[in-house]
């Protein structure tokens, strides 16, 4: 199970490695803040398309046939980043990296759940979620250190990334993945469909999404506009600082999941929403006061909010959704979150070009905080959540994850 998380870590490292280099590319190529957010939106677009395809394909044909092409596309995107000297090439690289990440996330996180010991889906949800945000933390830190200390800053880091992806590509064929037993309805259904979950579990998905989407949107702002905001406040384009900012965010998102893993899911959702609201308050205040410490605080709080709410969402889906639909369920949660995370930062980027970075950041913070409050209210009204790890440990174990009655037991 732990080795199965490696492709997810490698893909997520690629997803955020370009972030500290945005300011450098802006100076070298020359493009506006709005264009920067559009490049980030290209990544989101590729991610959403890939999640829509990857989840159903992974549930029907298996995890490996989706993981391998996803990692190959990641290698192609990495090669394009190495040679990017125009907005077009940079945008194409970001688009392909989104497609690669979506494929690896949808199939990779389901593979982690498939290999969970004795059907311990709660642990699988923790490992899948931690590998996602852990890889997202490693990528920008790697970029910041290598690009600031070695020559050819926009090349060196992606050469290293090539080896990370090649290692994952060699690992996937050796995974002892169980065969996929798709149900009859799925076998007869369309192979191309929007990611979803069976009807009895859709409410759990929507509630998870209501809390998770604002949280990941808050981190999306830091990924797209954080380096530009940091450069404006500090009047520097130091890539180690930009990479450190994103690393702090995702390191917090990774660590908090291990700290709160035994909390009940409803508590995870309430805490995650509250952290997102406080993070947005810190972000708006940081811009108004031009305070770098507050900006760092906002980044850490955003990471804590995403990690907590993401753990609640993935744990819920891993516990209640059958294995034959789990890749689609994970894809639906991730796609819904990134859809909002791609829309609001772009709007904030255009507003920042028109009215200033302060106005764009303030409007963004207020919108995300309001959505987080709505998500907390929706989660509070929902009553069907999986039991925490301690309670589940006292229940009789289900030997086969797909055994009859699994959904009712969960």
GROMACS .gro file of C-alpha atoms in nm:
model
  410
    1UNK     CA    1   0.000   0.000   0.000
    2UNK     CA    2   0.280   0.244   0.084
    3UNK     CA    3   0.464   0.169  -0.242
    4UNK     CA    4   0.140   0.216  -0.436
    5UNK     CA    5   0.136   0.574  -0.311
    6UNK     CA    6   0.468   0.652  -0.485
    7UNK     CA    7   0.319   0.730  -0.833
    8UNK     CA    8   0.077   0.970  -0.663
    9UNK     CA    9   0.368   1.145  -0.488
   10UNK     CA   10   0.568   1.170  -0.812
   11UNK     CA   11   0.273   1.307  -1.012
   12UNK     CA   12   0.178   1.560  -0.745
   13UNK     CA   13   0.540   1.678  -0.728
   14UNK     CA   14   0.511   1.762  -1.100
   15UNK     CA   15   0.182   1.943  -1.040
   16UNK     CA   16   0.337   2.213  -0.820
   17UNK     CA   17   0.699   2.228  -0.937
   18UNK     CA   18   0.629   2.512  -1.186
   19UNK     CA   19   0.486   2.740  -0.914
   20UNK     CA   20   0.812   2.901  -0.787
   21UNK     CA   21   0.921   2.954  -1.150
   22UNK     CA   22   0.619   3.161  -1.255
   23UNK     CA   23   0.783   3.492  -1.163
   24UNK     CA   24   1.100   3.390  -1.353
   25UNK     CA   25   0.898   3.295  -1.663
   26UNK     CA   26   0.704   3.622  -1.637
   27UNK     CA   27   1.031   3.816  -1.660
   28UNK     CA   28   1.182   3.597  -1.933
   29UNK     CA   29   0.877   3.552  -2.157
   30UNK     CA   30   0.666   3.851  -2.051
   31UNK     CA   31   0.300   3.795  -1.957
   32UNK     CA   32   0.043   3.946  -1.721
   33UNK     CA   33  -0.101   3.821  -1.393
   34UNK     CA   34  -0.421   3.720  -1.576
   35UNK     CA   35  -0.217   3.511  -1.822
   36UNK     CA   36  -0.041   3.347  -1.529
   37UNK     CA   37  -0.373   3.237  -1.381
   38UNK     CA   38  -0.485   3.115  -1.726
   39UNK     CA   39  -0.175   2.895  -1.745
   40UNK     CA   40  -0.272   2.753  -1.407
   41UNK     CA   41  -0.630   2.709  -1.535
   42UNK     CA   42  -0.489   2.504  -1.826
   43UNK     CA   43  -0.356   2.261  -1.569
   44UNK     CA   44  -0.699   2.248  -1.405
   45UNK     CA   45  -0.869   2.189  -1.742
   46UNK     CA   46  -0.641   1.896  -1.822
   47UNK     CA   47  -0.692   1.759  -1.473
   48UNK     CA   48  -1.073   1.771  -1.499
   49UNK     CA   49  -1.079   1.600  -1.839
   50UNK     CA   50  -0.842   1.331  -1.718
   51UNK     CA   51  -1.038   1.269  -1.399
   52UNK     CA   52  -1.359   1.230  -1.602
   53UNK     CA   53  -1.191   0.965  -1.818
   54UNK     CA   54  -0.949   0.808  -1.573
   55UNK     CA   55  -1.194   0.720  -1.295
   56UNK     CA   56  -1.439   0.518  -1.508
   57UNK     CA   57  -1.156   0.353  -1.704
   58UNK     CA   58  -0.972   0.253  -1.386
   59UNK     CA   59  -1.289   0.101  -1.240
   60UNK     CA   60  -1.363  -0.093  -1.560
   61UNK     CA   61  -1.021  -0.203  -1.688
   62UNK     CA   62  -0.803  -0.178  -1.378
   63UNK     CA   63  -0.566   0.070  -1.218
   64UNK     CA   64  -0.254  -0.021  -1.415
   65UNK     CA   65  -0.388   0.061  -1.767
   66UNK     CA   66  -0.462   0.415  -1.645
   67UNK     CA   67  -0.150   0.466  -1.433
   68UNK     CA   68   0.101   0.378  -1.706
   69UNK     CA   69  -0.024   0.621  -1.977
   70UNK     CA   70  -0.063   0.890  -1.711
   71UNK     CA   71   0.301   0.858  -1.607
   72UNK     CA   72   0.417   0.861  -1.971
   73UNK     CA   73   0.224   1.184  -2.029
   74UNK     CA   74   0.391   1.322  -1.718
   75UNK     CA   75   0.728   1.252  -1.876
   76UNK     CA   76   0.623   1.436  -2.194
   77UNK     CA   77   0.501   1.737  -1.991
   78UNK     CA   78   0.829   1.741  -1.798
   79UNK     CA   79   1.027   1.748  -2.123
   80UNK     CA   80   0.817   2.042  -2.243
   81UNK     CA   81   0.886   2.235  -1.923
   82UNK     CA   82   1.258   2.189  -1.986
   83UNK     CA   83   1.226   2.353  -2.330
   84UNK     CA   84   0.955   2.612  -2.247
   85UNK     CA   85   1.046   2.951  -2.398
   86UNK     CA   86   0.698   3.077  -2.489
   87UNK     CA   87   0.354   3.104  -2.334
   88UNK     CA   88   0.222   2.844  -2.581
   89UNK     CA   89   0.475   2.577  -2.482
   90UNK     CA   90   0.433   2.660  -2.114
   91UNK     CA   91   0.056   2.635  -2.145
   92UNK     CA   92   0.080   2.301  -2.330
   93UNK     CA   93   0.315   2.163  -2.067
   94UNK     CA   94   0.075   2.271  -1.792
   95UNK     CA   95  -0.221   2.116  -1.978
   96UNK     CA   96  -0.045   1.782  -2.025
   97UNK     CA   97   0.074   1.780  -1.665
   98UNK     CA   98  -0.289   1.824  -1.558
   99UNK     CA   99  -0.396   1.527  -1.771
  100UNK     CA  100  -0.113   1.316  -1.627
  101UNK     CA  101  -0.190   1.411  -1.267
  102UNK     CA  102  -0.563   1.343  -1.311
  103UNK     CA  103  -0.498   0.994  -1.446
  104UNK     CA  104  -0.251   0.906  -1.171
  105UNK     CA  105  -0.472   1.049  -0.896
  106UNK     CA  106  -0.790   0.868  -1.004
  107UNK     CA  107  -0.621   0.529  -1.048
  108UNK     CA  108  -0.339   0.569  -0.795
  109UNK     CA  109  -0.547   0.658  -0.491
  110UNK     CA  110  -0.784   0.371  -0.574
  111UNK     CA  111  -0.482   0.138  -0.598
  112UNK     CA  112  -0.377   0.242  -0.248
  113UNK     CA  113  -0.723   0.147  -0.123
  114UNK     CA  114  -0.711  -0.185  -0.313
  115UNK     CA  115  -0.391  -0.281  -0.131
  116UNK     CA  116  -0.503  -0.176   0.218
  117UNK     CA  117  -0.435  -0.450   0.478
  118UNK     CA  118  -0.741  -0.647   0.587
  119UNK     CA  119  -0.978  -0.401   0.423
  120UNK     CA  120  -0.869  -0.110   0.645
  121UNK     CA  121  -1.017   0.162   0.427
  122UNK     CA  122  -0.972   0.432   0.689
  123UNK     CA  123  -0.595   0.381   0.678
  124UNK     CA  124  -0.606   0.371   0.298
  125UNK     CA  125  -0.785   0.704   0.291
  126UNK     CA  126  -0.515   0.853   0.514
  127UNK     CA  127  -0.226   0.721   0.300
  128UNK     CA  128  -0.390   0.825  -0.029
  129UNK     CA  129  -0.465   1.173   0.100
  130UNK     CA  130  -0.122   1.219   0.260
  131UNK     CA  131   0.057   1.104  -0.056
  132UNK     CA  132  -0.141   1.357  -0.260
  133UNK     CA  133  -0.053   1.658  -0.047
  134UNK     CA  134   0.292   1.521   0.043
  135UNK     CA  135   0.392   1.514  -0.323
  136UNK     CA  136   0.246   1.861  -0.363
  137UNK     CA  137   0.478   1.977  -0.083
  138UNK     CA  138   0.793   1.812  -0.218
  139UNK     CA  139   0.763   1.956  -0.571
  140UNK     CA  140   0.787   2.331  -0.499
  141UNK     CA  141   1.053   2.285  -0.232
  142UNK     CA  142   1.262   2.087  -0.479
  143UNK     CA  143   1.216   2.363  -0.736
  144UNK     CA  144   1.302   2.638  -0.491
  145UNK     CA  145   1.624   2.475  -0.371
  146UNK     CA  146   1.754   2.353  -0.709
  147UNK     CA  147   1.657   2.659  -0.913
  148UNK     CA  148   1.809   2.902  -0.663
  149UNK     CA  149   2.138   2.716  -0.608
  150UNK     CA  150   2.215   2.550  -0.944
  151UNK     CA  151   2.252   2.687  -1.298
  152UNK     CA  152   1.968   2.670  -1.553
  153UNK     CA  153   1.694   2.715  -1.291
  154UNK     CA  154   1.405   2.626  -1.524
  155UNK     CA  155   1.579   2.307  -1.641
  156UNK     CA  156   1.754   2.137  -1.350
  157UNK     CA  157   1.445   2.064  -1.143
  158UNK     CA  158   1.260   1.902  -1.432
  159UNK     CA  159   1.557   1.678  -1.510
  160UNK     CA  160   1.526   1.549  -1.154
  161UNK     CA  161   1.150   1.511  -1.205
  162UNK     CA  162   1.213   1.287  -1.507
  163UNK     CA  163   1.386   1.037  -1.278
  164UNK     CA  164   1.105   1.056  -1.019
  165UNK     CA  165   0.848   0.968  -1.284
  166UNK     CA  166   1.066   0.695  -1.438
  167UNK     CA  167   1.094   0.532  -1.095
  168UNK     CA  168   0.716   0.533  -1.060
  169UNK     CA  169   0.679   0.396  -1.414
  170UNK     CA  170   0.902   0.099  -1.326
  171UNK     CA  171   0.712   0.036  -1.002
  172UNK     CA  172   0.358   0.018  -1.141
  173UNK     CA  173   0.396  -0.316  -1.328
  174UNK     CA  174   0.521  -0.478  -1.006
  175UNK     CA  175   0.221  -0.377  -0.793
  176UNK     CA  176   0.025  -0.683  -0.669
  177UNK     CA  177  -0.308  -0.527  -0.763
  178UNK     CA  178  -0.621  -0.745  -0.734
  179UNK     CA  179  -0.827  -0.799  -1.051
  180UNK     CA  180  -1.114  -0.556  -1.106
  181UNK     CA  181  -1.458  -0.715  -1.090
  182UNK     CA  182  -1.678  -0.452  -1.250
  183UNK     CA  183  -2.048  -0.492  -1.182
  184UNK     CA  184  -2.291  -0.573  -1.463
  185UNK     CA  185  -2.433  -0.220  -1.481
  186UNK     CA  186  -2.088  -0.070  -1.521
  187UNK     CA  187  -1.992  -0.327  -1.785
  188UNK     CA  188  -2.291  -0.232  -1.999
  189UNK     CA  189  -2.262   0.142  -1.936
  190UNK     CA  190  -2.084   0.409  -2.133
  191UNK     CA  191  -1.707   0.411  -2.100
  192UNK     CA  192  -1.702   0.790  -2.107
  193UNK     CA  193  -1.903   0.951  -1.828
  194UNK     CA  194  -1.869   1.214  -1.563
  195UNK     CA  195  -1.714   1.078  -1.241
  196UNK     CA  196  -1.982   0.997  -0.987
  197UNK     CA  197  -2.084   0.755  -0.711
  198UNK     CA  198  -2.379   0.517  -0.674
  199UNK     CA  199  -2.702   0.697  -0.587
  200UNK     CA  200  -2.714   0.588  -0.218
  201UNK     CA  201  -2.377   0.759  -0.158
  202UNK     CA  202  -2.420   1.080  -0.357
  203UNK     CA  203  -2.517   1.284  -0.055
  204UNK     CA  204  -2.194   1.182   0.118
  205UNK     CA  205  -2.002   1.296  -0.192
  206UNK     CA  206  -2.179   1.634  -0.208
  207UNK     CA  207  -2.123   1.703   0.160
  208UNK     CA  208  -1.756   1.609   0.129
  209UNK     CA  209  -1.726   1.833  -0.174
  210UNK     CA  210  -1.896   2.127  -0.003
  211UNK     CA  211  -1.616   2.140   0.255
  212UNK     CA  212  -1.325   2.021   0.041
  213UNK     CA  213  -1.378   2.252  -0.259
  214UNK     CA  214  -1.337   2.585  -0.072
  215UNK     CA  215  -1.032   2.445   0.110
  216UNK     CA  216  -0.850   2.339  -0.207
  217UNK     CA  217  -0.950   2.666  -0.373
  218UNK     CA  218  -0.773   2.855  -0.095
  219UNK     CA  219  -0.453   2.661  -0.166
  220UNK     CA  220  -0.508   2.712  -0.540
  221UNK     CA  221  -0.475   3.086  -0.489
  222UNK     CA  222  -0.138   3.039  -0.321
  223UNK     CA  223  -0.025   2.813  -0.607
  224UNK     CA  224  -0.123   3.057  -0.882
  225UNK     CA  225  -0.078   3.404  -0.730
  226UNK     CA  226   0.120   3.337  -0.413
  227UNK     CA  227   0.466   3.388  -0.570
  228UNK     CA  228   0.353   3.715  -0.735
  229UNK     CA  229   0.205   3.834  -0.407
  230UNK     CA  230   0.520   3.741  -0.218
  231UNK     CA  231   0.735   3.920  -0.478
  232UNK     CA  232   0.522   4.234  -0.439
  233UNK     CA  233   0.540   4.232  -0.060
  234UNK     CA  234   0.912   4.154  -0.038
  235UNK     CA  235   1.015   4.314  -0.368
  236UNK     CA  236   1.210   4.000  -0.459
  237UNK     CA  237   1.167   3.707  -0.695
  238UNK     CA  238   1.368   3.464  -0.480
  239UNK     CA  239   1.247   3.120  -0.591
  240UNK     CA  240   1.354   2.952  -0.269
  241UNK     CA  241   1.112   3.177  -0.080
  242UNK     CA  242   0.832   3.103  -0.327
  243UNK     CA  243   0.898   2.730  -0.309
  244UNK     CA  244   0.919   2.750   0.069
  245UNK     CA  245   0.581   2.922   0.083
  246UNK     CA  246   0.413   2.641  -0.110
  247UNK     CA  247   0.608   2.377   0.082
  248UNK     CA  248   0.485   2.519   0.413
  249UNK     CA  249   0.130   2.500   0.283
  250UNK     CA  250   0.143   2.136   0.178
  251UNK     CA  251   0.369   2.023   0.460
  252UNK     CA  252   0.098   2.152   0.694
  253UNK     CA  253  -0.165   1.972   0.486
  254UNK     CA  254   0.031   1.647   0.511
  255UNK     CA  255   0.119   1.661   0.879
  256UNK     CA  256  -0.225   1.759   1.001
  257UNK     CA  257  -0.378   1.445   0.853
  258UNK     CA  258  -0.168   1.222   1.075
  259UNK     CA  259  -0.243   1.445   1.374
  260UNK     CA  260  -0.622   1.433   1.332
  261UNK     CA  261  -0.661   1.087   1.179
  262UNK     CA  262  -0.860   0.952   1.477
  263UNK     CA  263  -1.116   1.230   1.481
  264UNK     CA  264  -1.468   1.158   1.362
  265UNK     CA  265  -1.541   1.268   1.006
  266UNK     CA  266  -1.800   1.534   1.107
  267UNK     CA  267  -1.536   1.691   1.333
  268UNK     CA  268  -1.282   1.683   1.050
  269UNK     CA  269  -1.522   1.872   0.826
  270UNK     CA  270  -1.604   2.137   1.085
  271UNK     CA  271  -1.237   2.192   1.172
  272UNK     CA  272  -1.139   2.201   0.804
  273UNK     CA  273  -1.402   2.463   0.721
  274UNK     CA  274  -1.307   2.675   1.023
  275UNK     CA  275  -0.938   2.667   0.927
  276UNK     CA  276  -1.022   2.778   0.572
  277UNK     CA  277  -1.222   3.075   0.700
  278UNK     CA  278  -0.941   3.185   0.933
  279UNK     CA  279  -0.689   3.139   0.651
  280UNK     CA  280  -0.884   3.372   0.424
  281UNK     CA  281  -0.909   3.631   0.700
  282UNK     CA  282  -0.530   3.614   0.742
  283UNK     CA  283  -0.478   3.643   0.365
  284UNK     CA  284  -0.695   3.954   0.330
  285UNK     CA  285  -0.528   4.113   0.634
  286UNK     CA  286  -0.180   4.026   0.504
  287UNK     CA  287  -0.242   4.209   0.178
  288UNK     CA  288  -0.403   4.507   0.349
  289UNK     CA  289  -0.110   4.543   0.592
  290UNK     CA  290   0.158   4.421   0.346
  291UNK     CA  291   0.262   4.166   0.608
  292UNK     CA  292   0.477   3.871   0.500
  293UNK     CA  293   0.435   3.684   0.836
  294UNK     CA  294   0.056   3.702   0.792
  295UNK     CA  295   0.089   3.575   0.435
  296UNK     CA  296   0.290   3.277   0.560
  297UNK     CA  297   0.029   3.221   0.831
  298UNK     CA  298  -0.247   3.226   0.569
  299UNK     CA  299  -0.058   2.967   0.361
  300UNK     CA  300  -0.011   2.733   0.659
  301UNK     CA  301  -0.375   2.770   0.766
  302UNK     CA  302  -0.489   2.701   0.409
  303UNK     CA  303  -0.283   2.382   0.409
  304UNK     CA  304  -0.427   2.274   0.743
  305UNK     CA  305  -0.778   2.335   0.612
  306UNK     CA  306  -0.722   2.140   0.292
  307UNK     CA  307  -0.554   1.848   0.466
  308UNK     CA  308  -0.827   1.812   0.728
  309UNK     CA  309  -1.122   1.842   0.490
  310UNK     CA  310  -0.955   1.621   0.227
  311UNK     CA  311  -0.896   1.346   0.481
  312UNK     CA  312  -1.261   1.363   0.582
  313UNK     CA  313  -1.379   1.339   0.221
  314UNK     CA  314  -1.150   1.055   0.111
  315UNK     CA  315  -1.214   0.859   0.432
  316UNK     CA  316  -1.587   0.891   0.377
  317UNK     CA  317  -1.569   0.767   0.018
  318UNK     CA  318  -1.325   0.484   0.094
  319UNK     CA  319  -1.554   0.359   0.372
  320UNK     CA  320  -1.893   0.373   0.200
  321UNK     CA  321  -1.832   0.338  -0.176
  322UNK     CA  322  -1.785  -0.013  -0.326
  323UNK     CA  323  -1.442  -0.090  -0.477
  324UNK     CA  324  -1.594  -0.110  -0.826
  325UNK     CA  325  -1.686   0.260  -0.804
  326UNK     CA  326  -1.409   0.395  -0.583
  327UNK     CA  327  -1.186   0.541  -0.857
  328UNK     CA  328  -1.484   0.731  -0.998
  329UNK     CA  329  -1.579   0.854  -0.651
  330UNK     CA  330  -1.228   0.981  -0.580
  331UNK     CA  331  -1.221   1.142  -0.925
  332UNK     CA  332  -1.555   1.314  -0.859
  333UNK     CA  333  -1.433   1.459  -0.531
  334UNK     CA  334  -1.104   1.578  -0.681
  335UNK     CA  335  -1.264   1.713  -1.000
  336UNK     CA  336  -1.529   1.907  -0.811
  337UNK     CA  337  -1.268   2.061  -0.585
  338UNK     CA  338  -1.036   2.158  -0.867
  339UNK     CA  339  -1.322   2.300  -1.075
  340UNK     CA  340  -1.375   2.568  -0.812
  341UNK     CA  341  -0.999   2.595  -0.754
  342UNK     CA  342  -0.950   2.675  -1.122
  343UNK     CA  343  -1.235   2.923  -1.154
  344UNK     CA  344  -1.197   3.157  -0.858
  345UNK     CA  345  -0.819   3.217  -0.884
  346UNK     CA  346  -0.858   3.308  -1.253
  347UNK     CA  347  -1.134   3.555  -1.164
  348UNK     CA  348  -0.909   3.695  -0.890
  349UNK     CA  349  -0.625   3.729  -1.142
  350UNK     CA  350  -0.834   3.933  -1.386
  351UNK     CA  351  -0.972   4.147  -1.105
  352UNK     CA  352  -0.617   4.204  -0.981
  353UNK     CA  353  -0.509   4.326  -1.326
  354UNK     CA  354  -0.806   4.562  -1.341
  355UNK     CA  355  -0.832   4.690  -0.984
  356UNK     CA  356  -0.507   4.588  -0.815
  357UNK     CA  357  -0.382   4.280  -0.630
  358UNK     CA  358  -0.532   4.400  -0.302
  359UNK     CA  359  -0.885   4.421  -0.444
  360UNK     CA  360  -0.856   4.085  -0.620
  361UNK     CA  361  -0.722   3.911  -0.309
  362UNK     CA  362  -0.989   4.063  -0.083
  363UNK     CA  363  -1.276   3.958  -0.310
  364UNK     CA  364  -1.130   3.608  -0.339
  365UNK     CA  365  -1.089   3.571   0.037
  366UNK     CA  366  -1.445   3.679   0.111
  367UNK     CA  367  -1.589   3.442  -0.153
  368UNK     CA  368  -1.395   3.138  -0.031
  369UNK     CA  369  -1.474   3.207   0.336
  370UNK     CA  370  -1.847   3.230   0.255
  371UNK     CA  371  -1.836   2.898   0.067
  372UNK     CA  372  -1.651   2.733   0.356
  373UNK     CA  373  -1.923   2.843   0.599
  374UNK     CA  374  -2.190   2.699   0.367
  375UNK     CA  375  -1.996   2.371   0.355
  376UNK     CA  376  -1.973   2.354   0.732
  377UNK     CA  377  -2.349   2.401   0.764
  378UNK     CA  378  -2.411   2.125   0.506
  379UNK     CA  379  -2.175   1.887   0.686
  380UNK     CA  380  -2.342   1.955   1.019
  381UNK     CA  381  -2.679   1.856   0.875
  382UNK     CA  382  -2.543   1.528   0.735
  383UNK     CA  383  -2.560   1.229   0.967
  384UNK     CA  384  -2.426   0.929   0.772
  385UNK     CA  385  -2.049   0.920   0.817
  386UNK     CA  386  -1.803   0.632   0.866
  387UNK     CA  387  -1.693   0.556   1.221
  388UNK     CA  388  -1.350   0.674   1.339
  389UNK     CA  389  -1.056   0.434   1.341
  390UNK     CA  390  -1.093   0.342   1.709
  391UNK     CA  391  -1.460   0.254   1.672
  392UNK     CA  392  -1.403   0.056   1.353
  393UNK     CA  393  -1.126  -0.144   1.520
  394UNK     CA  394  -1.384  -0.286   1.762
  395UNK     CA  395  -1.615  -0.401   1.479
  396UNK     CA  396  -1.581  -0.745   1.314
  397UNK     CA  397  -1.348  -0.708   1.014
  398UNK     CA  398  -1.484  -0.755   0.663
  399UNK     CA  399  -1.250  -1.003   0.496
  400UNK     CA  400  -1.346  -0.917   0.139
  401UNK     CA  401  -1.388  -0.551   0.054
  402UNK     CA  402  -1.654  -0.636  -0.204
  403UNK     CA  403  -1.844  -0.885   0.012
  404UNK     CA  404  -2.225  -0.852   0.023
  405UNK     CA  405  -2.336  -0.616   0.293
  406UNK     CA  406  -2.016  -0.411   0.283
  407UNK     CA  407  -2.202  -0.089   0.210
  408UNK     CA  408  -2.451  -0.144   0.490
  409UNK     CA  409  -2.174  -0.230   0.737
  410UNK     CA  410  -1.987   0.085   0.644
   0.00000   0.00000   0.00000
